[in-house]
PDB file of C-alpha atoms in Angstrom:
ATOM      1  CA  UNK A   1     203.832  84.863  93.031  1.00 78.00           C
ATOM      2  CA  UNK A   2     207.685  83.892  92.260  1.00 87.00           C
ATOM      3  CA  UNK A   3     209.639  86.796  93.367  1.00 89.00           C
ATOM      4  CA  UNK A   4     213.465  85.343  93.166  1.00 91.00           C
ATOM      5  CA  UNK A   5     215.042  81.860  92.338  1.00 93.00           C
ATOM      6  CA  UNK A   6     218.180  80.373  93.833  1.00 93.00           C
ATOM      7  CA  UNK A   7     219.509  77.423  92.180  1.00 93.00           C
ATOM      8  CA  UNK A   8     221.636  75.750  89.525  1.00 93.00           C
ATOM      9  CA  UNK A   9     222.073  77.821  86.066  1.00 93.00           C
ATOM     10  CA  UNK A  10     221.415  74.910  83.575  1.00 92.00           C
ATOM     11  CA  UNK A  11     221.541  77.222  80.391  1.00 91.00           C
ATOM     12  CA  UNK A  12     222.263  80.542  79.545  1.00 91.00           C
ATOM     13  CA  UNK A  13     221.397  82.103  76.122  1.00 90.00           C
ATOM     14  CA  UNK A  14     220.838  85.759  75.065  1.00 90.00           C
ATOM     15  CA  UNK A  15     217.111  85.673  75.490  1.00 91.00           C
ATOM     16  CA  UNK A  16     216.538  83.119  77.985  1.00 93.00           C
ATOM     17  CA  UNK A  17     218.090  81.131  81.007  1.00 93.00           C
ATOM     18  CA  UNK A  18     217.232  78.146  82.799  1.00 94.00           C
ATOM     19  CA  UNK A  19     217.376  77.619  86.399  1.00 94.00           C
ATOM     20  CA  UNK A  20     217.030  74.386  88.163  1.00 94.00           C
ATOM     21  CA  UNK A  21     215.755  74.760  91.751  1.00 94.00           C
ATOM     22  CA  UNK A  22     215.185  71.467  93.925  1.00 92.00           C
ATOM     23  CA  UNK A  23     214.884  69.328  90.710  1.00 92.00           C
ATOM     24  CA  UNK A  24     212.410  71.810  89.011  1.00 94.00           C
ATOM     25  CA  UNK A  25     213.751  73.858  85.954  1.00 94.00           C
ATOM     26  CA  UNK A  26     212.421  77.486  85.291  1.00 95.00           C
ATOM     27  CA  UNK A  27     212.529  78.873  81.955  1.00 96.00           C
ATOM     28  CA  UNK A  28     213.205  82.658  82.508  1.00 95.00           C
ATOM     29  CA  UNK A  29     213.179  85.398  79.652  1.00 95.00           C
ATOM     30  CA  UNK A  30     215.818  87.749  80.049  1.00 94.00           C
ATOM     31  CA  UNK A  31     217.091  90.882  78.574  1.00 92.00           C
ATOM     32  CA  UNK A  32     221.027  91.360  77.159  1.00 91.00           C
ATOM     33  CA  UNK A  33     221.508  93.257  80.400  1.00 90.00           C
ATOM     34  CA  UNK A  34     220.904  90.528  82.471  1.00 91.00           C
ATOM     35  CA  UNK A  35     222.306  88.157  80.074  1.00 91.00           C
ATOM     36  CA  UNK A  36     225.768  89.928  80.425  1.00 89.00           C
ATOM     37  CA  UNK A  37     225.526  90.102  84.106  1.00 90.00           C
ATOM     38  CA  UNK A  38     224.885  86.493  84.706  1.00 88.00           C
ATOM     39  CA  UNK A  39     228.004  84.675  85.641  1.00 81.00           C
ATOM     40  CA  UNK A  40     228.671  81.015  84.595  1.00 76.00           C
ATOM     41  CA  UNK A  41     228.865  79.935  88.276  1.00 78.00           C
ATOM     42  CA  UNK A  42     226.737  77.026  89.038  1.00 78.00           C
ATOM     43  CA  UNK A  43     224.822  78.524  91.516  1.00 87.00           C
ATOM     44  CA  UNK A  44     222.902  81.825  90.936  1.00 91.00           C
ATOM     45  CA  UNK A  45     220.371  84.024  92.422  1.00 92.00           C
ATOM     46  CA  UNK A  46     217.934  85.977  90.106  1.00 93.00           C
ATOM     47  CA  UNK A  47     215.272  88.280  90.542  1.00 94.00           C
ATOM     48  CA  UNK A  48     211.883  87.131  88.801  1.00 94.00           C
ATOM     49  CA  UNK A  49     208.470  88.646  87.602  1.00 94.00           C
ATOM     50  CA  UNK A  50     205.874  86.175  86.778  1.00 93.00           C
ATOM     51  CA  UNK A  51     203.575  87.614  84.086  1.00 92.00           C
ATOM     52  CA  UNK A  52     199.824  85.661  83.754  1.00 91.00           C
ATOM     53  CA  UNK A  53     197.770  85.611  80.953  1.00 89.00           C
ATOM     54  CA  UNK A  54     194.585  83.849  79.742  1.00 91.00           C
ATOM     55  CA  UNK A  55     196.797  81.543  77.488  1.00 92.00           C
ATOM     56  CA  UNK A  56     200.505  81.581  79.053  1.00 90.00           C
ATOM     57  CA  UNK A  57     202.292  82.158  82.457  1.00 92.00           C
ATOM     58  CA  UNK A  58     205.690  83.798  81.564  1.00 94.00           C
ATOM     59  CA  UNK A  59     208.507  84.010  83.770  1.00 95.00           C
ATOM     60  CA  UNK A  60     211.079  86.923  83.180  1.00 95.00           C
ATOM     61  CA  UNK A  61     214.681  87.015  85.078  1.00 94.00           C
ATOM     62  CA  UNK A  62     216.470  89.743  86.191  1.00 94.00           C
ATOM     63  CA  UNK A  63     220.127  90.011  87.484  1.00 91.00           C
ATOM     64  CA  UNK A  64     219.268  93.313  89.349  1.00 90.00           C
ATOM     65  CA  UNK A  65     216.278  94.326  91.516  1.00 88.00           C
ATOM     66  CA  UNK A  66     216.326  97.868  89.640  1.00 86.00           C
ATOM     67  CA  UNK A  67     216.063  96.148  85.971  1.00 90.00           C
ATOM     68  CA  UNK A  68     212.933  94.053  87.492  1.00 92.00           C
ATOM     69  CA  UNK A  69     211.201  97.344  88.713  1.00 89.00           C
ATOM     70  CA  UNK A  70     211.895  99.234  85.531  1.00 90.00           C
ATOM     71  CA  UNK A  71     210.356  96.228  84.185  1.00 93.00           C
ATOM     72  CA  UNK A  72     207.344  96.420  85.969  1.00 92.00           C
ATOM     73  CA  UNK A  73     206.893 100.129  85.185  1.00 91.00           C
ATOM     74  CA  UNK A  74     207.285  99.875  81.765  1.00 92.00           C
ATOM     75  CA  UNK A  75     204.948  96.918  81.147  1.00 93.00           C
ATOM     76  CA  UNK A  76     202.187  99.293  83.093  1.00 92.00           C
ATOM     77  CA  UNK A  77     202.035 101.499  80.365  1.00 90.00           C
ATOM     78  CA  UNK A  78     199.389 100.981  77.848  1.00 88.00           C
ATOM     79  CA  UNK A  79     200.986 100.083  74.232  1.00 86.00           C
ATOM     80  CA  UNK A  80     203.940  98.522  76.130  1.00 90.00           C
ATOM     81  CA  UNK A  81     204.118  94.574  76.379  1.00 90.00           C
ATOM     82  CA  UNK A  82     206.453  92.685  77.949  1.00 91.00           C
ATOM     83  CA  UNK A  83     208.663  91.728  74.729  1.00 90.00           C
ATOM     84  CA  UNK A  84     208.755  95.450  74.274  1.00 91.00           C
ATOM     85  CA  UNK A  85     209.875  96.099  77.990  1.00 92.00           C
ATOM     86  CA  UNK A  86     212.600  93.466  77.267  1.00 92.00           C
ATOM     87  CA  UNK A  87     213.722  94.745  74.020  1.00 91.00           C
ATOM     88  CA  UNK A  88     214.068  98.359  75.893  1.00 92.00           C
ATOM     89  CA  UNK A  89     216.232  96.974  78.619  1.00 92.00           C
ATOM     90  CA  UNK A  90     218.254  94.890  76.060  1.00 90.00           C
ATOM     91  CA  UNK A  91     218.968  98.029  74.087  1.00 89.00           C
ATOM     92  CA  UNK A  92     219.531 100.284  76.967  1.00 88.00           C
ATOM     93  CA  UNK A  93     220.655  99.626  80.325  1.00 87.00           C
ATOM     94  CA  UNK A  94     217.868 100.256  83.319  1.00 87.00           C
ATOM     95  CA  UNK A  95     220.005 103.224  84.295  1.00 85.00           C
ATOM     96  CA  UNK A  96     219.783 104.715  80.798  1.00 87.00           C
ATOM     97  CA  UNK A  97     216.138 104.026  80.676  1.00 88.00           C
ATOM     98  CA  UNK A  98     215.566 105.766  84.138  1.00 87.00           C
ATOM     99  CA  UNK A  99     217.540 108.967  83.063  1.00 86.00           C
ATOM    100  CA  UNK A 100     215.712 109.163  79.700  1.00 88.00           C
ATOM    101  CA  UNK A 101     212.300 109.173  81.530  1.00 89.00           C
ATOM    102  CA  UNK A 102     213.333 111.357  84.044  1.00 86.00           C
ATOM    103  CA  UNK A 103     214.642 113.833  81.591  1.00 85.00           C
ATOM    104  CA  UNK A 104     211.898 113.726  79.072  1.00 86.00           C
ATOM    105  CA  UNK A 105     214.205 112.123  76.416  1.00 86.00           C
ATOM    106  CA  UNK A 106     212.037 111.040  73.779  1.00 88.00           C
ATOM    107  CA  UNK A 107     214.709 110.221  71.287  1.00 89.00           C
ATOM    108  CA  UNK A 108     216.576 107.760  73.315  1.00 89.00           C
ATOM    109  CA  UNK A 109     213.354 105.951  74.156  1.00 89.00           C
ATOM    110  CA  UNK A 110     212.267 106.083  70.400  1.00 88.00           C
ATOM    111  CA  UNK A 111     215.772 104.566  69.253  1.00 88.00           C
ATOM    112  CA  UNK A 112     214.367 101.331  70.672  1.00 86.00           C
ATOM    113  CA  UNK A 113     213.322  98.906  68.043  1.00 85.00           C
ATOM    114  CA  UNK A 114     209.545  98.961  68.001  1.00 82.00           C
ATOM    115  CA  UNK A 115     208.992 101.928  70.147  1.00 87.00           C
ATOM    116  CA  UNK A 116     207.430 105.182  67.912  1.00 87.00           C
ATOM    117  CA  UNK A 117     207.155 108.748  69.050  1.00 87.00           C
ATOM    118  CA  UNK A 118     203.644 108.282  70.413  1.00 90.00           C
ATOM    119  CA  UNK A 119     204.860 105.397  72.479  1.00 89.00           C
ATOM    120  CA  UNK A 120     207.860 107.071  73.847  1.00 88.00           C
ATOM    121  CA  UNK A 121     205.949 110.117  74.562  1.00 90.00           C
ATOM    122  CA  UNK A 122     203.483 108.022  76.417  1.00 90.00           C
ATOM    123  CA  UNK A 123     206.072 105.897  78.527  1.00 90.00           C
ATOM    124  CA  UNK A 124     207.652 109.348  79.541  1.00 89.00           C
ATOM    125  CA  UNK A 125     204.292 110.970  80.410  1.00 88.00           C
ATOM    126  CA  UNK A 126     203.053 107.812  82.546  1.00 89.00           C
ATOM    127  CA  UNK A 127     206.355 106.764  84.087  1.00 89.00           C
ATOM    128  CA  UNK A 128     208.063 110.285  84.756  1.00 83.00           C
ATOM    129  CA  UNK A 129     207.098 110.587  88.521  1.00 80.00           C
ATOM    130  CA  UNK A 130     207.039 107.019  89.313  1.00 82.00           C
ATOM    131  CA  UNK A 131     210.447 106.491  87.770  1.00 79.00           C
ATOM    132  CA  UNK A 132     211.891 109.228  90.051  1.00 70.00           C
ATOM    133  CA  UNK A 133     210.274 107.187  93.322  1.00 67.00           C
ATOM    134  CA  UNK A 134     211.823 104.073  92.299  1.00 63.00           C
ATOM    135  CA  UNK A 135     215.465 105.217  92.115  1.00 59.00           C
ATOM    136  CA  UNK A 136     215.124 107.905  94.811  1.00 54.00           C
ATOM    137  CA  UNK A 137     216.425 110.559  92.419  1.00 43.00           C
ATOM    138  CA  UNK A 138     216.586 113.887  93.196  1.00 38.00           C
ATOM    139  CA  UNK A 139     213.986 115.538  91.131  1.00 38.00           C
ATOM    140  CA  UNK A 140     215.021 118.735  91.765  1.00 34.00           C
ATOM    141  CA  UNK A 141     218.312 118.369  90.220  1.00 38.00           C
ATOM    142  CA  UNK A 142     216.807 116.872  87.147  1.00 42.00           C
ATOM    143  CA  UNK A 143     213.958 119.726  87.006  1.00 42.00           C
ATOM    144  CA  UNK A 144     216.562 122.623  87.272  1.00 47.00           C
ATOM    145  CA  UNK A 145     218.398 121.797  84.014  1.00 52.00           C
ATOM    146  CA  UNK A 146     214.938 121.112  82.463  1.00 63.00           C
ATOM    147  CA  UNK A 147     213.736 124.698  83.922  1.00 76.00           C
ATOM    148  CA  UNK A 148     216.709 126.498  82.721  1.00 79.00           C
ATOM    149  CA  UNK A 149     216.473 125.014  79.371  1.00 82.00           C
ATOM    150  CA  UNK A 150     212.754 125.860  78.909  1.00 81.00           C
ATOM    151  CA  UNK A 151     213.470 129.507  80.261  1.00 81.00           C
ATOM    152  CA  UNK A 152     216.324 129.880  77.932  1.00 82.00           C
ATOM    153  CA  UNK A 153     214.005 128.681  75.019  1.00 83.00           C
ATOM    154  CA  UNK A 154     211.114 131.109  76.179  1.00 81.00           C
ATOM    155  CA  UNK A 155     213.687 133.739  76.087  1.00 80.00           C
ATOM    156  CA  UNK A 156     215.216 132.975  72.653  1.00 81.00           C
ATOM    157  CA  UNK A 157     211.597 132.764  70.979  1.00 80.00           C
ATOM    158  CA  UNK A 158     210.861 136.221  72.322  1.00 77.00           C
ATOM    159  CA  UNK A 159     214.106 137.417  70.872  1.00 79.00           C
ATOM    160  CA  UNK A 160     212.461 136.206  67.678  1.00 80.00           C
ATOM    161  CA  UNK A 161     214.050 132.727  67.125  1.00 81.00           C
ATOM    162  CA  UNK A 162     212.218 129.913  66.091  1.00 83.00           C
ATOM    163  CA  UNK A 163     211.746 127.034  68.742  1.00 79.00           C
ATOM    164  CA  UNK A 164     212.857 124.122  66.993  1.00 80.00           C
ATOM    165  CA  UNK A 165     216.216 126.338  65.813  1.00 83.00           C
ATOM    166  CA  UNK A 166     216.624 127.480  69.431  1.00 85.00           C
ATOM    167  CA  UNK A 167     216.306 123.802  70.767  1.00 85.00           C
ATOM    168  CA  UNK A 168     219.093 122.366  68.460  1.00 85.00           C
ATOM    169  CA  UNK A 169     221.529 125.057  69.634  1.00 88.00           C
ATOM    170  CA  UNK A 170     220.557 124.982  73.569  1.00 86.00           C
ATOM    171  CA  UNK A 171     220.966 121.146  73.341  1.00 86.00           C
ATOM    172  CA  UNK A 172     224.116 121.412  71.864  1.00 86.00           C
ATOM    173  CA  UNK A 173     225.282 124.147  74.709  1.00 85.00           C
ATOM    174  CA  UNK A 174     223.891 121.908  77.288  1.00 84.00           C
ATOM    175  CA  UNK A 175     225.574 118.752  76.164  1.00 83.00           C
ATOM    176  CA  UNK A 176     229.229 120.735  77.065  1.00 83.00           C
ATOM    177  CA  UNK A 177     228.171 122.046  80.481  1.00 80.00           C
ATOM    178  CA  UNK A 178     224.527 121.159  82.010  1.00 77.00           C
ATOM    179  CA  UNK A 179     225.297 123.233  85.197  1.00 78.00           C
ATOM    180  CA  UNK A 180     225.004 126.597  83.086  1.00 81.00           C
ATOM    181  CA  UNK A 181     222.630 129.270  84.363  1.00 81.00           C
ATOM    182  CA  UNK A 182     219.487 130.420  82.228  1.00 81.00           C
ATOM    183  CA  UNK A 183     221.764 133.739  81.496  1.00 82.00           C
ATOM    184  CA  UNK A 184     224.617 131.659  80.381  1.00 84.00           C
ATOM    185  CA  UNK A 185     222.397 129.452  78.184  1.00 85.00           C
ATOM    186  CA  UNK A 186     221.230 132.170  76.540  1.00 84.00           C
ATOM    187  CA  UNK A 187     224.499 133.550  75.883  1.00 83.00           C
ATOM    188  CA  UNK A 188     226.119 130.587  74.638  1.00 84.00           C
ATOM    189  CA  UNK A 189     223.055 130.108  72.463  1.00 84.00           C
ATOM    190  CA  UNK A 190     223.199 133.742  70.956  1.00 84.00           C
ATOM    191  CA  UNK A 191     226.814 133.285  70.002  1.00 82.00           C
ATOM    192  CA  UNK A 192     225.706 129.909  67.812  1.00 81.00           C
ATOM    193  CA  UNK A 193     222.336 131.362  66.297  1.00 76.00           C
TER     194      UNK A 193
END
């Protein structure tokens, strides 16, 4: 209903901003990411999302369109409410959230206060395909590293190493060079196992 506001920034706080448009003051719930991007200029433009519930109408503000899209995707996941989505966007930048979801990075999402392992996995499962469309990311490049990692882990399991032990070593190898082929990942991992 209200897609954006252009007006005078009356008040700015780490959790909210008040924008006056033609004599009407709008209270916007914002993330720390948006707070850091809001300038102290008098006239601002801010994207919004209006959340309507039985007992309230809550307006959220975003400095960037991409952050608003990530917010909308997050609140579409069962178990993730608006406050959890805002906390996530305060703890991580929208691009960090996008990358964590696209790469299936459960620990990064779980590092946000109030998100457990099951919720983090649900966020990734529900949003992986959608988040790639929002950002027009090349799914091929994201998948190739995941595929290489999975193939290397399977090969190491066949060689008799436990998956948990192998995964730590493979992650360490990939953190140093993400462009390694499956063979090179296995070779580097075998040196460290």
